[in-house]
Tab-separated table of C-alpha atoms in Angstrom:
chain	number	residue	atom	x	y	z
A	137	MET	CA	101.134	179.557	188.105
A	138	ASP	CA	103.712	176.884	188.165
A	139	ARG	CA	101.424	175.023	185.747
A	140	VAL	CA	101.837	177.870	183.397
A	141	ALA	CA	105.512	178.042	183.663
A	142	THR	CA	105.894	174.183	183.006
A	143	MET	CA	103.319	174.246	180.032
A	144	ALA	CA	105.336	177.215	178.064
A	145	PRO	CA	108.409	175.494	177.163
A	146	LEU	CA	106.259	172.676	175.808
A	147	LEU	CA	104.258	174.726	173.812
A	148	MET	CA	107.275	176.527	172.309
A	149	LEU	CA	108.894	173.147	171.502
A	150	LEU	CA	105.615	172.304	169.436
A	151	LEU	CA	105.693	174.871	167.812
A	152	LEU	CA	109.375	174.930	166.630
A	153	ALA	CA	108.551	171.105	165.744
A	154	SER	CA	105.789	172.121	163.674
A	155	ARG	CA	107.740	174.635	161.906
A	156	CYS	CA	110.602	172.239	161.406
A	157	ALA	CA	108.188	169.833	159.678
A	158	ALA	CA	106.685	172.268	157.268
A	159	ALA	CA	109.896	173.383	156.452
A	160	ALA	CA	111.248	169.757	155.729
A	161	ALA	CA	107.807	168.814	154.000
A	162	PRO	CA	108.609	168.401	150.145
A	163	ARG	CA	107.482	170.784	147.844
A	164	HIS	CA	105.693	170.183	144.410
A	165	ASP	CA	105.091	173.066	142.861
A	166	ARG	CA	104.638	174.066	139.164
A	167	GLU	CA	108.151	175.570	138.969
A	168	TRP	CA	109.816	172.299	139.060
A	169	GLY	CA	110.097	171.444	135.377
A	170	TRP	CA	112.089	173.793	132.427
A	171	GLU	CA	108.934	175.288	131.436
A	172	GLU	CA	105.048	174.728	132.079
A	173	GLY	CA	103.754	172.736	129.225
A	174	GLU	CA	106.948	170.862	128.432
A	175	GLY	CA	105.576	167.187	129.253
A	176	GLU	CA	108.817	165.303	128.510
A	177	TRP	CA	110.925	167.132	130.724
A	178	ARG	CA	108.226	167.676	133.844
A	179	PRO	CA	104.602	165.999	133.151
A	180	GLU	CA	102.310	169.058	134.201
A	181	GLU	CA	99.854	166.744	135.592
A	182	GLU	CA	101.925	165.289	137.720
A	183	ALA	CA	103.295	168.440	139.628
A	184	GLY	CA	101.439	170.010	142.662
A	185	LYS	CA	100.107	166.504	143.895
A	186	GLY	CA	101.810	166.837	147.084
A	187	LYS	CA	102.391	163.043	147.638
A	188	GLY	CA	105.539	161.981	149.358
A	189	ARG	CA	108.166	161.123	147.106
A	190	GLY	CA	110.567	159.295	148.937
A	191	LEU	CA	113.631	159.740	151.270
A	192	PHE	CA	115.961	159.480	148.271
A	193	VAL	CA	114.124	161.662	146.106
A	194	LEU	CA	114.996	165.549	146.184
A	195	ASP	CA	112.362	167.693	145.338
A	196	ARG	CA	113.119	171.113	146.676
A	197	LEU	CA	113.760	173.258	143.764
A	198	GLU	CA	115.186	176.854	144.624
A	199	LYS	CA	115.399	179.808	142.275
A	200	VAL	CA	118.634	181.365	142.283
A	201	VAL	CA	118.908	183.561	139.216
A	202	GLU	CA	115.950	185.052	137.363
A	203	SER	CA	116.562	187.363	134.422
A	204	GLU	CA	114.830	188.744	131.321
A	205	GLY	CA	116.740	185.769	129.361
A	206	GLY	CA	116.755	182.865	131.544
A	207	GLN	CA	116.817	181.162	134.933
A	208	VAL	CA	119.130	179.008	137.063
A	209	ARG	CA	117.277	176.876	139.369
A	210	VAL	CA	118.948	174.415	142.035
A	211	VAL	CA	118.314	170.868	143.884
A	212	ARG	CA	120.149	170.835	147.005
A	213	GLY	CA	121.762	167.892	147.962
A	214	GLN	CA	121.514	166.380	151.252
A	215	PRO	CA	124.290	164.685	153.637
A	216	TRP	CA	123.838	161.356	154.790
A	217	PRO	CA	122.735	160.541	157.745
A	218	PRO	CA	120.414	164.187	157.143
A	219	ALA	CA	121.323	165.258	160.768
A	220	SER	CA	125.066	165.271	160.143
A	221	PHE	CA	125.148	168.700	158.796
A	222	ALA	CA	129.178	168.375	159.744
A	223	CYS	CA	130.027	165.850	157.134
A	224	ARG	CA	129.993	167.149	153.619
A	225	GLU	CA	131.773	164.243	151.996
A	226	GLY	CA	129.584	163.325	148.967
A	227	LEU	CA	127.514	166.522	148.875
A	228	MET	CA	126.452	168.024	145.604
A	229	HIS	CA	123.729	170.554	144.645
A	230	ILE	CA	122.174	169.795	140.817
A	231	GLY	CA	121.386	173.193	138.755
A	232	PHE	CA	119.355	173.669	135.759
A	233	ILE	CA	119.840	176.161	133.580
A	234	THR	CA	117.574	177.720	130.900
A	235	MET	CA	118.281	180.437	128.357
A	236	GLU	CA	116.058	181.447	125.709
A	237	PRO	CA	117.617	181.995	121.927
A	238	LYS	CA	120.390	184.751	121.518
A	239	THR	CA	120.987	185.063	125.103
A	240	LEU	CA	124.202	185.222	126.998
A	241	PHE	CA	124.979	184.144	130.474
A	242	VAL	CA	127.545	187.268	131.467
A	243	PRO	CA	130.856	186.581	132.413
A	244	GLN	CA	131.324	185.309	135.992
A	245	TYR	CA	133.266	183.081	138.119
A	246	LEU	CA	131.814	180.794	141.028
A	247	ASN	CA	132.992	179.382	144.243
A	248	SER	CA	132.324	176.139	143.117
A	249	GLY	CA	133.424	174.025	140.481
A	250	ILE	CA	131.047	172.750	138.126
A	251	ILE	CA	130.622	170.278	135.238
A	252	VAL	CA	128.416	171.252	132.556
A	253	PHE	CA	126.079	168.732	130.251
A	254	VAL	CA	124.039	170.213	127.642
A	255	HIS	CA	120.881	168.319	127.753
A	256	ARG	CA	119.026	170.284	124.889
A	257	GLY	CA	120.323	172.782	122.583
A	258	GLU	CA	123.651	174.342	121.357
A	259	VAL	CA	126.329	176.493	123.472
A	260	LYS	CA	129.433	178.299	122.974
A	261	VAL	CA	131.214	178.802	126.700
A	262	GLY	CA	134.363	180.845	127.098
A	263	TYR	CA	136.447	180.514	129.902
A	264	ILE	CA	140.017	180.837	131.223
A	265	TYR	CA	141.838	177.743	131.173
A	266	LYS	CA	145.699	178.609	132.123
A	267	ASP	CA	145.530	182.298	131.720
A	268	GLU	CA	144.120	181.789	128.431
A	269	LEU	CA	140.651	182.385	126.916
A	270	VAL	CA	139.572	178.875	125.591
A	271	GLU	CA	135.849	179.041	123.592
A	272	ARG	CA	134.119	175.246	123.018
A	273	LYS	CA	131.011	175.059	121.008
A	274	LEU	CA	128.774	172.387	122.895
A	275	LYS	CA	125.920	170.438	121.451
A	276	MET	CA	123.680	167.950	123.131
A	277	GLY	CA	125.389	165.358	125.169
A	278	ASN	CA	128.358	167.268	125.706
A	279	VAL	CA	130.328	167.464	128.784
A	280	LEU	CA	132.620	169.875	129.829
A	281	HIS	CA	134.273	171.076	133.399
A	282	ILE	CA	135.016	174.659	134.560
A	283	ASP	CA	137.347	174.937	137.537
A	284	ALA	CA	135.960	176.923	140.779
A	285	GLY	CA	137.371	180.649	140.243
A	286	SER	CA	137.772	180.625	136.528
A	287	THR	CA	135.762	183.203	134.726
A	288	PHE	CA	133.612	182.202	131.933
A	289	TYR	CA	130.507	183.003	129.951
A	290	MET	CA	128.117	180.983	127.973
A	291	VAL	CA	125.837	181.885	124.841
A	292	ASN	CA	122.896	180.360	123.138
A	293	THR	CA	123.850	179.386	119.767
A	294	GLY	CA	121.124	177.292	118.805
A	295	LYS	CA	118.843	179.162	116.231
A	296	GLY	CA	115.547	179.560	117.507
A	297	GLN	CA	115.940	176.690	120.403
A	298	ARG	CA	115.702	177.209	124.288
A	299	LEU	CA	119.393	175.644	125.772
A	300	GLN	CA	118.754	173.669	128.324
A	301	ILE	CA	121.664	172.546	130.742
A	302	ILE	CA	122.192	170.239	133.901
A	303	CYS	CA	125.329	170.899	135.850
A	304	SER	CA	127.094	169.639	139.098
A	305	ILE	CA	127.600	171.827	141.786
A	306	ASP	CA	130.535	170.644	144.206
A	307	ALA	CA	129.042	171.696	147.572
A	308	SER	CA	131.842	169.756	149.760
A	309	ASP	CA	133.582	172.846	150.789
A	310	SER	CA	130.875	174.906	151.347
A	311	LEU	CA	129.170	175.576	154.891
A	312	GLY	CA	125.523	174.395	153.761
A	313	PHE	CA	123.631	177.342	154.697
A	314	GLY	CA	122.954	180.450	152.407
A	315	PRO	CA	122.825	180.034	148.691
A	316	PRO	CA	123.778	176.894	147.207
A	317	TYR	CA	126.414	178.686	145.391
A	318	GLN	CA	128.304	182.157	145.317
A	319	SER	CA	128.278	183.868	141.746
A	320	PHE	CA	130.769	186.751	141.020
A	321	LEU	CA	129.210	188.704	138.062
A	322	LEU	CA	132.105	190.629	136.069
A	323	GLY	CA	129.328	192.296	133.736
A	324	GLY	CA	126.088	193.961	134.845
A	325	ALA	CA	125.290	196.798	137.239
A	326	GLY	CA	121.815	196.006	138.425
A	327	HIS	CA	121.307	193.009	140.874
A	328	PRO	CA	123.477	192.009	141.503
A	329	ALA	CA	125.898	194.587	140.461
A	330	SER	CA	129.531	193.720	138.416
A	331	VAL	CA	132.131	193.128	141.068
A	332	LEU	CA	134.422	195.579	139.684
A	333	ALA	CA	131.630	198.503	140.413
A	334	GLY	CA	132.572	197.542	143.997
A	335	PHE	CA	135.477	199.609	143.939
A	336	GLU	CA	136.100	203.429	144.260
A	337	PRO	CA	136.023	205.042	140.971
A	338	LYS	CA	139.534	206.511	141.433
A	339	THR	CA	140.947	203.379	141.754
A	340	LEU	CA	139.018	201.888	138.260
A	341	ALA	CA	140.061	204.619	136.736
A	342	VAL	CA	144.044	204.524	137.656
A	343	ALA	CA	143.760	200.315	137.138
A	344	PHE	CA	141.977	201.077	133.517
A	345	ASN	CA	143.664	203.730	132.607
A	346	ALA	CA	140.710	205.397	131.374
A	347	THR	CA	138.262	208.443	132.376
A	348	TYR	CA	135.092	208.259	134.409
A	349	ASP	CA	133.050	208.979	131.348
A	350	GLU	CA	134.317	205.846	129.475
A	351	LEU	CA	134.068	203.776	132.911
A	352	ALA	CA	130.368	204.819	133.629
A	353	ARG	CA	129.590	204.114	129.971
A	354	VAL	CA	130.949	200.620	129.949
A	355	LEU	CA	130.641	199.199	132.992
A	356	LEU	CA	127.511	200.932	134.038
A	357	ALA	CA	125.523	200.170	130.992
A	358	GLN	CA	124.110	196.369	131.470
A	359	THR	CA	121.470	196.557	134.247
A	360	ARG	CA	119.233	193.574	133.119
A	361	GLY	CA	120.275	190.771	135.163
A	362	PRO	CA	123.095	187.928	134.773
A	363	ILE	CA	121.079	186.564	131.246
A	364	VAL	CA	120.719	189.114	128.470
A	365	TYR	CA	119.647	189.101	124.973
A	366	TYR	CA	122.710	189.302	122.941
A	367	THR	CA	122.994	190.566	119.682
A	368	ALA	CA	126.034	191.513	117.135
A	369	GLU	CA	127.699	194.762	117.141
A	370	PRO	CA	127.919	196.732	113.951
A	371	GLY	CA	130.562	195.178	111.471
A	372	GLY	CA	130.705	191.963	113.717
A	373	GLY	CA	130.098	188.545	112.277
A	374	GLU	CA	127.865	185.709	113.558
A	375	GLU	CA	131.088	184.040	114.965
A	376	GLU	CA	132.305	187.032	116.842
A	377	GLU	CA	129.093	188.475	118.363
A	378	ARG	CA	130.270	190.887	121.242
A	379	GLY	CA	127.404	193.631	121.543
A	380	GLN	CA	124.887	193.013	124.363
A	381	GLY	CA	121.156	194.217	124.170
A	382	ASN	CA	118.748	195.107	121.463
A	383	GLY	CA	117.236	198.240	120.005
A	384	ARG	CA	115.574	199.250	123.032
A	385	ASP	CA	119.219	199.658	124.641
A	386	VAL	CA	119.998	203.157	122.681
A	387	GLN	CA	116.976	204.668	123.677
A	388	ASP	CA	117.332	203.653	127.699
A	389	ARG	CA	121.050	204.020	127.688
A	390	GLY	CA	120.756	208.010	128.471
A	391	ALA	CA	118.440	206.681	131.698
A	392	ARG	CA	120.786	204.398	132.811
A	393	CYS	CA	123.602	206.507	132.582
A	394	ARG	CA	121.526	209.389	134.431
A	395	GLU	CA	121.086	206.766	137.307
A	396	ALA	CA	124.679	206.222	137.204
A	397	GLY	CA	125.540	209.677	137.410
A	398	ALA	CA	126.168	209.448	141.280
A	399	TRP	CA	128.533	207.118	140.791
A	400	LYS	CA	130.502	209.286	138.365
A	401	PRO	CA	132.730	212.119	139.987
A	402	ARG	CA	133.958	215.118	138.725
A	403	GLY	CA	137.063	216.562	137.518
A	404	ARG	CA	138.513	214.237	135.256
A	405	GLY	CA	137.499	213.762	131.773
A	406	GLU	CA	135.144	215.422	129.569
A	407	GLU	CA	132.580	217.405	131.820
A	408	ASP	CA	128.823	216.329	131.642
A	409	GLU	CA	129.279	214.614	128.348
A	410	GLU	CA	126.201	212.923	127.626
A	411	CYS	CA	126.778	209.407	127.475
A	412	GLY	CA	123.052	208.576	125.849
A	413	ASN	CA	124.106	209.634	121.895
A	414	ASP	CA	123.456	207.026	119.571
A	415	ALA	CA	127.038	206.786	118.312
A	416	GLN	CA	128.921	203.506	119.133
A	417	PRO	CA	130.918	203.979	122.138
A	418	MET	CA	134.829	204.053	121.483
A	419	TRP	CA	135.607	201.600	124.525
A	420	SER	CA	133.636	198.204	124.882
A	421	TRP	CA	133.396	196.108	128.073
A	422	ARG	CA	135.764	193.651	126.611
A	423	LYS	CA	138.822	196.494	125.868
A	424	LEU	CA	138.399	197.421	129.466
A	425	VAL	CA	138.380	194.105	131.080
A	426	ASN	CA	141.512	192.855	128.859
A	427	ARG	CA	143.423	196.067	129.799
A	428	PHE	CA	142.666	195.515	133.348
A	429	ILE	CA	143.700	191.920	133.406
A	430	GLY	CA	146.687	192.520	131.212
A	431	LEU	CA	144.767	190.714	127.821
A	432	GLY	CA	144.902	193.480	125.434
A	433	GLY	CA	147.296	194.838	122.977
A	434	ALA	CA	147.418	194.909	119.360
A	435	GLY	CA	149.345	191.581	119.309
A	436	THR	CA	146.727	189.668	120.711
A	437	ASP	CA	146.116	186.347	118.790
A	438	ARG	CA	142.550	185.387	119.618
A	439	LYS	CA	142.769	182.461	117.425
A	440	ALA	CA	145.574	181.006	119.313
A	441	LYS	CA	143.771	181.651	122.428
A	442	LYS	CA	140.670	179.799	121.285
A	443	LYS	CA	142.782	176.792	120.956
A	444	GLY	CA	144.693	176.842	124.268
A	445	GLY	CA	145.741	173.391	124.602
A	446	ALA	CA	142.629	173.023	126.912
A	447	PRO	CA	140.902	169.452	126.979
A	448	LYS	CA	138.011	168.938	124.301
A	449	PRO	CA	134.435	168.558	125.365
A	450	TYR	CA	133.423	165.037	126.173
A	451	ASN	CA	130.118	163.989	124.516
A	452	LEU	CA	128.255	160.925	126.239
A	453	TYR	CA	126.074	160.262	123.105
A	454	ASP	CA	129.180	159.927	120.842
A	455	SER	CA	131.253	157.489	123.265
A	456	GLU	CA	130.673	153.941	123.018
A	457	PRO	CA	128.802	152.242	125.735
A	458	GLY	CA	130.568	150.415	128.495
A	459	PHE	CA	127.809	147.794	128.833
A	460	ARG	CA	125.307	146.969	126.226
A	461	ASN	CA	123.073	144.274	125.979
A	462	THR	CA	119.010	143.706	124.544
A	463	TYR	CA	117.881	145.120	127.386
A	464	GLY	CA	119.977	148.620	127.295
A	465	TRP	CA	123.138	150.730	127.816
A	466	THR	CA	125.123	152.293	129.883
A	467	VAL	CA	127.993	155.002	129.614
A	468	ALA	CA	130.316	155.663	132.682
A	469	VAL	CA	132.971	158.703	132.447
A	470	ASP	CA	135.775	158.873	134.723
A	471	LYS	CA	139.014	160.621	134.916
A	472	HIS	CA	140.531	158.194	132.804
A	473	ASP	CA	138.439	158.948	129.876
A	474	TYR	CA	138.142	162.610	130.585
A	475	GLU	CA	141.363	164.085	132.542
A	476	PRO	CA	139.607	167.487	133.749
A	477	LEU	CA	137.406	165.267	136.019
A	478	LYS	CA	139.994	164.558	138.357
A	479	HIS	CA	140.278	168.241	139.283
A	480	SER	CA	136.903	168.024	140.519
A	481	ASP	CA	136.905	164.160	141.802
A	482	ILE	CA	133.335	163.657	139.781
A	483	GLY	CA	132.148	161.173	137.703
A	484	VAL	CA	129.416	161.065	134.983
A	485	TYR	CA	127.423	158.636	133.583
A	486	LEU	CA	124.102	157.927	131.418
A	487	VAL	CA	121.784	154.793	131.119
A	488	ASN	CA	119.057	153.846	128.743
A	489	LEU	CA	116.641	151.135	129.899
A	490	THR	CA	114.336	149.562	127.533
A	491	ALA	CA	110.796	148.925	128.632
A	492	GLY	CA	110.366	147.165	131.843
A	493	SER	CA	114.118	146.333	132.145
A	494	MET	CA	115.939	146.680	135.330
A	495	LEU	CA	119.429	147.723	136.258
A	496	ALA	CA	120.109	144.888	138.715
A	497	PRO	CA	120.692	145.754	142.335
A	498	HIS	CA	124.263	146.949	143.177
A	499	VAL	CA	126.135	148.998	145.275
A	500	ASN	CA	128.405	151.600	144.835
A	501	PRO	CA	131.671	151.225	147.169
A	502	ARG	CA	133.376	154.481	146.024
A	503	ALA	CA	130.980	157.353	145.687
A	504	THR	CA	127.647	158.675	146.060
A	505	GLU	CA	124.947	159.026	143.068
A	506	TYR	CA	122.966	161.728	142.019
A	507	GLY	CA	120.633	161.312	138.931
A	508	VAL	CA	118.086	163.546	136.751
A	509	VAL	CA	115.532	161.467	134.881
A	510	LEU	CA	115.750	162.769	131.390
A	511	GLY	CA	113.123	160.881	130.110
A	512	GLY	CA	110.434	158.068	130.570
A	513	GLU	CA	109.411	156.659	133.619
A	514	GLY	CA	110.859	154.111	136.442
A	515	LYS	CA	110.960	152.778	139.698
A	516	ILE	CA	114.007	153.482	142.182
A	517	GLN	CA	114.259	150.881	145.056
A	518	VAL	CA	117.048	151.856	147.586
A	519	VAL	CA	117.656	149.319	150.568
A	520	PHE	CA	118.747	150.271	154.505
A	521	PRO	CA	121.873	148.449	155.438
A	522	ASN	CA	119.480	146.917	158.310
A	523	GLY	CA	117.973	145.021	155.213
A	524	SER	CA	114.896	146.981	155.192
A	525	LEU	CA	113.129	148.918	152.174
A	526	ALA	CA	114.124	152.788	152.579
A	527	MET	CA	112.599	153.734	149.463
A	528	SER	CA	110.282	152.424	146.619
A	529	ALA	CA	109.632	155.619	144.322
A	530	VAL	CA	108.520	156.235	140.998
A	531	VAL	CA	110.462	158.996	139.503
A	532	ARG	CA	109.443	160.692	135.772
A	533	ALA	CA	111.406	163.216	133.728
A	534	GLY	CA	112.563	165.960	135.565
A	535	ASP	CA	113.113	164.258	138.959
A	536	VAL	CA	116.444	164.118	140.682
A	537	PHE	CA	117.486	161.178	143.012
A	538	TRP	CA	120.314	160.531	145.225
A	539	ILE	CA	121.695	157.329	146.494
A	540	PRO	CA	124.162	157.257	149.630
A	541	ARG	CA	127.518	155.370	149.194
A	542	TYR	CA	127.324	151.725	149.788
A	543	PHE	CA	123.071	151.500	150.031
A	544	PRO	CA	121.981	148.705	147.657
A	545	PHE	CA	119.541	149.898	145.095
A	546	CYS	CA	118.039	149.117	141.595
A	547	GLN	CA	116.223	151.301	138.881
A	548	VAL	CA	113.551	149.369	136.883
A	549	ALA	CA	112.073	150.990	133.758
A	550	ALA	CA	108.490	150.944	133.607
A	551	ARG	CA	106.549	148.889	130.546
A	552	GLY	CA	105.408	152.085	128.998
A	553	GLY	CA	108.625	152.949	127.469
A	554	PRO	CA	112.051	153.348	127.620
A	555	PHE	CA	113.799	154.825	131.001
A	556	GLU	CA	116.655	157.016	130.590
A	557	PHE	CA	118.633	158.768	133.317
A	558	PHE	CA	122.233	160.741	133.705
A	559	GLY	CA	123.797	161.767	136.607
A	560	PHE	CA	127.032	162.658	138.536
A	561	THR	CA	129.173	160.423	141.240
A	562	THR	CA	131.253	161.946	143.783
A	563	SER	CA	134.198	160.139	142.912
A	564	ALA	CA	136.539	160.483	139.309
A	565	ARG	CA	138.051	157.172	139.946
A	566	ARG	CA	136.780	153.745	138.531
A	567	ASN	CA	133.746	153.006	140.699
A	568	ARG	CA	133.632	149.537	140.079
A	569	PRO	CA	129.947	148.879	141.236
A	570	GLN	CA	129.267	145.447	143.011
A	571	PHE	CA	126.140	143.892	141.262
A	572	LEU	CA	124.390	141.547	143.638
A	573	VAL	CA	122.134	139.576	141.242
A	574	GLY	CA	122.899	138.603	137.608
A	575	ALA	CA	125.398	136.602	135.811
A	576	SER	CA	128.394	138.947	136.743
A	577	SER	CA	127.013	139.366	140.766
A	578	VAL	CA	129.264	139.142	143.664
A	579	LEU	CA	127.223	136.061	144.605
A	580	ARG	CA	127.967	134.278	141.629
A	581	THR	CA	131.773	135.046	141.345
A	582	MET	CA	131.988	134.020	145.598
A	583	LEU	CA	129.794	131.024	144.848
A	584	GLY	CA	130.679	128.045	147.117
A	585	PRO	CA	129.530	126.254	150.122
A	586	GLU	CA	130.451	128.956	152.753
A	587	VAL	CA	128.327	131.600	151.207
A	588	ALA	CA	125.324	129.237	150.793
A	589	ALA	CA	125.699	128.515	154.721
A	590	GLY	CA	125.606	132.126	155.111
A	591	PHE	CA	122.232	132.148	153.557
A	592	GLY	CA	121.321	128.991	155.596
A	593	ALA	CA	120.491	127.144	152.342
A	594	ARG	CA	121.950	123.559	150.774
A	595	GLU	CA	124.519	124.564	148.298
A	596	GLU	CA	123.063	122.885	145.199
A	597	GLU	CA	119.676	124.659	146.085
A	598	PHE	CA	121.461	127.916	146.206
A	599	ARG	CA	123.715	127.443	143.069
A	600	GLU	CA	120.606	126.733	141.041
A	601	LEU	CA	119.161	130.352	142.183
A	602	VAL	CA	122.212	132.199	141.846
A	603	GLN	CA	122.955	130.909	138.423
A	604	ALA	CA	119.351	131.021	137.148
A	605	GLN	CA	119.726	134.704	135.455
A	606	GLU	CA	122.065	134.557	132.363
A	607	GLU	CA	121.933	138.082	131.561
A	608	ALA	CA	124.500	140.763	133.438
A	609	LEU	CA	124.024	143.982	134.880
A	610	ILE	CA	120.726	144.986	132.987
A	611	LEU	CA	118.385	142.460	133.391
A	612	PRO	CA	114.971	141.651	131.502
A	613	SER	CA	111.247	142.287	132.429
A	614	PHE	CA	109.817	140.197	135.002
A	615	PRO	CA	106.704	138.305	133.389
A	616	GLY	CA	103.513	139.039	134.756
A	617	THR	CA	101.662	136.414	136.578
A	618	GLY	CA	99.547	134.841	133.705
A	619	GLU	CA	102.672	134.761	131.651
A	620	ARG	CA	104.745	133.483	134.169
A	621	GLU	CA	102.274	130.562	134.712
A	622	GLU	CA	102.310	130.246	130.728
A	623	HIS	CA	105.835	130.272	130.286
A	624	GLY	CA	106.122	127.673	133.606
A	625	LYS	CA	103.557	125.204	131.810
A	626	LYS	CA	105.262	125.373	128.537
A	627	GLY	CA	108.715	124.998	130.129
A	628	ARG	CA	107.286	121.545	132.099
A	629	GLU	CA	105.724	120.617	128.684
A	630	GLU	CA	109.163	120.828	126.606
A	631	GLU	CA	111.011	119.154	129.580
A	632	GLU	CA	108.926	116.487	129.633
A	633	LYS	CA	109.156	116.182	125.847
A	634	GLY	CA	112.911	116.310	125.784
A	635	LYS	CA	112.919	113.680	128.819
A	636	GLY	CA	110.972	111.412	126.302
A	637	ARG	CA	113.476	111.941	123.479
A	638	ARG	CA	116.087	111.082	125.690
A	639	GLU	CA	114.527	107.842	126.773
A	640	MET	CA	113.972	106.970	123.262
A	641	GLU	CA	117.077	107.757	121.768
A	642	LYS	CA	119.063	106.192	124.550
A	643	PRO	CA	118.416	102.485	123.514
A	644	MET	CA	119.199	103.822	120.040
A	645	VAL	CA	122.439	104.608	120.852
A	646	ILE	CA	123.089	101.317	122.769
A	647	GLU	CA	121.896	99.407	119.719
A	648	GLN	CA	124.282	101.100	117.436
A	649	VAL	CA	127.375	101.012	119.842
A	650	ALA	CA	126.723	96.994	120.524
C-alpha cells in the first residue's frame, strides 16, 4: 500500500511532463503558408516534415480569425529565457492577414498597437487619428502604424489580387495567456458580435436618436464575420464604396432580421415593419456610428478628414538602402525616419542578400529582433553567451525567427538564389548593431595589443587575421574546398611572380639612381 502511495505522485509527474512536452513540440502543419500551393511563400513539400526547426524559429501558428473573405493567423513571440513569463520586455507577436479580392476588414480596434507591412497587393486603410478619419492607400512595401485603441478598417483594393499583410503585434503589456490580441468589432452581429450590440436596446435608441427598427436593420444586418465581401452601394463610385455584401444579402436580409427579432423590443417605431424589403434602407451603418460619436452632420468635410495631418505611410522599397554593396543591401527604419514608430517603440528593417552572401556576425545591443523570410532560402546561426552554438537552422519563405537582445547571430543566403527577409525590432531608436567580423567590426576598431592578448595571440598574426576581410556588413560567399585550393594556388603563383619581378626591378632602379 505504501509503495502504491509513493508511486502515484511519480506517475502524475510523468503524465504532466509528457503533456508539457507534447504542447511544446513544434507544429509543422499545412496551414503555415498564406495558401496551399503558393510555393514562394511556404513550399508545400517542406510542410509537415516534423523536424525540429531550432530554438529561435517560431513555427506555432494560431488561426485567430476565419471568415468568408479571409483570415488572420498569428505566430506568438517568446520571452527570454523561455520560462520567464513575468518578463515581457522585447515580446512581440507576428500576424499574417490574408484578404480575398473585394473584401473588407470590418471597423474594429485592438488592445495592441500594430505596424502593417503590405507584402502583396493594395489596400485602403481608414483609421482615427487625433479624432479625425484618415484614409491611406498602401501598395506593396508600405508600412503604416495604427495605435492601440484606434478604430480602423481595411479594404482590398487590388483588382483580382489577394491581399497579404504582415504586422507586428505589441505583446509587452499583455498577460501572455489567452488570445495573442483582443479585437473589439464595431461592425457585425455574428461571432464575434459588434460591441454596440452588447448595450441595451433602449440605451442605443436614445444614443443614436433612432427607432428600434432602424437599429435592427443596420446593427444586426452583417453576420458573416470580420472579413466580408464588399461591393459599392447604388449611386456610389469606386472611390466611395460603402456597401457590404452581395446580391445574396437582399434575399437573406429577412431571415437575419427574423433572427434579430428577439433583440428588438416593441412599443417604439413602426410596429412589425418587415425589414426584408428590397428597398435601400434610409439609414446606413456609417450614419448611425457618425451620429453616435459626433462625426455626423451636413457640414462634414470628408476630404479634409482624409488628409487629417496624419503621417504618410513609409515605403521600404522606395527608400534608399542604408547600406549597399555587391553582395546585398539593408534598409532600417526608426523613429527618425518614420515618426509614428516612436509611439510603439518598434523599428522596421528589410534585408536582401545575394546568393551565398552573408550578413556578418553581429549583436543587437538595444533590441530583440523578429524576422519573416519573404523569399529564398538561407541559414541562421545564433550563439549563446557562453560561446556555444545555440541554433543553426535553415529557413525558407514563410518562416519566422527571432533573436534575443545581446545574442550574436548571422544570416547566410543559400547558393541557389537571393535571400530576402523583413522584420521588426523592439526599439524605435537607432539600433547601431555591433558587427564582430568585417571591415567595420569592433575587432577592427579596437585592434591593438590588448585585444590580441585577450585572444592569446601575437599582435601581428591577430592583425593579419582581422584585416583579411576587406568587405563590411555583407560579406561574399565562402568558396568551396576545390575553389579555395585553386584560389590559394593562384595566389601563391602570383605572389612568386610578383616577388621575382620585384627582385628583377630592384637592381634596375639602383642603376638608374646611380
